[in-house]
């Protein structure tokens, strides 16, 4: 049974009921925050808490804890709404800039002059977390799940470069992501979220073959390297995993679901682009409704046969003109796909390619002007990518004109390089900067 502390001041003449305790709290080396249970407003924050979060006292006092320091959603407070005990648990508190600060936290209920409060005391463990990250990089192991991390993947990538280029082996990447994981952290706390991640990693590892490797990629994302496995087999593996996760009873959170993206390796393709195709499929699975799998080969096959790639919400940006141009690009890509259907032989194929290149060139100019306006920090790299794509398109167009080119290869390049790699991956990276500018 949770114990409530009763603090009674002998100095009733004070209008501030916390004055007798401020001298104590302000000299502690940990942060202290008092939250009124009935209103959920911040009644007091000591100097350490203010310094840690970078809030000024006049800014934070009287404000809702959900609006200032607590990452949990309203009506989902782990302590007040879900009756969780929090005693030296790893949690996060939000700073003024919205950045989550890792803390070691203890919470108790107290009564001050007949009014109920929550007393939160916490210590900043940012340095400890950074050290853990350094050790993970050094030893190639994720400290939470015990699985290999990104650093361990480099060895596998180097081994792949040793494959016989004349007889390259086929491998597949499977990207797994827990659906709505943020809700678990917000509702049950980060310690519960960590338990779910451990169990998820365990389920994936125990369900894979010994030749496969499961990596903790970051956050709630896990990457599976399936050796000597084509896309069709990898899709079967992912579907089996999806059903297994759906049936698993996870600690505290209960039943949850996961989404999966799959892509098969291609001869001569860089790992980065292979990963981008996998990540794109995962994003599509999430945006298509979650708790499903999307594999690259099926996505491409369906697009060729249907002659249409659907618009995905991932491409929605705060810039209306950019959205219009991206939708026009996709419309033109779909026209190129439709011209590939044998029953719709299109004598204007070359002209369509010319028109597409001209429109794409104008589109890059618009994006680059926006980069200047928003001071996009990765502007130089993005513009270099524009130049590379335009050079490739010009070269392929020249070959088409001379009769040496392959129309199918040009359209395949446009789908992969422009729609998947560039629009879906690179362009979406500057969307948050547009949001900041617009706000």
mmCIF file of C-alpha atoms in Angstrom, residues 2 18 27-28 51 59 63 112 116 142 185 189 213 239 252 259 277 288 295 300 321 326 345 350 355 370 373 401:
data_model
loop_
_atom_site.group_PDB
_atom_site.id
_atom_site.type_symbol
_atom_site.label_atom_id
_atom_site.label_comp_id
_atom_site.label_asym_id
_atom_site.label_seq_id
_atom_site.Cartn_x
_atom_site.Cartn_y
_atom_site.Cartn_z
ATOM 1 C CA UNK A 2 1.421 3.346 -0.998
ATOM 2 C CA UNK A 18 5.986 25.505 0.400
ATOM 3 C CA UNK A 27 19.818 22.639 -1.448
ATOM 4 C CA UNK A 28 19.346 19.085 -2.708
ATOM 5 C CA UNK A 51 18.409 24.263 -14.401
ATOM 6 C CA UNK A 59 7.156 30.081 -16.931
ATOM 7 C CA UNK A 63 1.331 25.096 -15.842
ATOM 8 C CA UNK A 112 0.903 19.573 2.591
ATOM 9 C CA UNK A 116 -2.546 16.262 -1.951
ATOM 10 C CA UNK A 142 23.015 -3.259 -27.476
ATOM 11 C CA UNK A 185 6.047 4.529 -23.137
ATOM 12 C CA UNK A 189 6.473 4.439 -18.651
ATOM 13 C CA UNK A 213 21.427 -12.182 -37.399
ATOM 14 C CA UNK A 239 4.654 -13.053 -41.931
ATOM 15 C CA UNK A 252 2.645 -5.005 -18.787
ATOM 16 C CA UNK A 259 5.064 -4.038 -39.042
ATOM 17 C CA UNK A 277 14.474 0.064 -49.999
ATOM 18 C CA UNK A 288 -0.964 1.315 -44.978
ATOM 19 C CA UNK A 295 8.285 -6.522 -49.517
ATOM 20 C CA UNK A 300 7.543 -3.256 -57.679
ATOM 21 C CA UNK A 321 3.569 23.710 -53.549
ATOM 22 C CA UNK A 326 5.640 15.662 -55.708
ATOM 23 C CA UNK A 345 2.304 0.510 -76.682
ATOM 24 C CA UNK A 350 10.939 9.134 -75.532
ATOM 25 C CA UNK A 355 9.139 15.885 -70.383
ATOM 26 C CA UNK A 370 13.461 26.404 -50.269
ATOM 27 C CA UNK A 373 14.940 29.964 -47.137
ATOM 28 C CA UNK A 401 18.226 8.522 -78.538
#
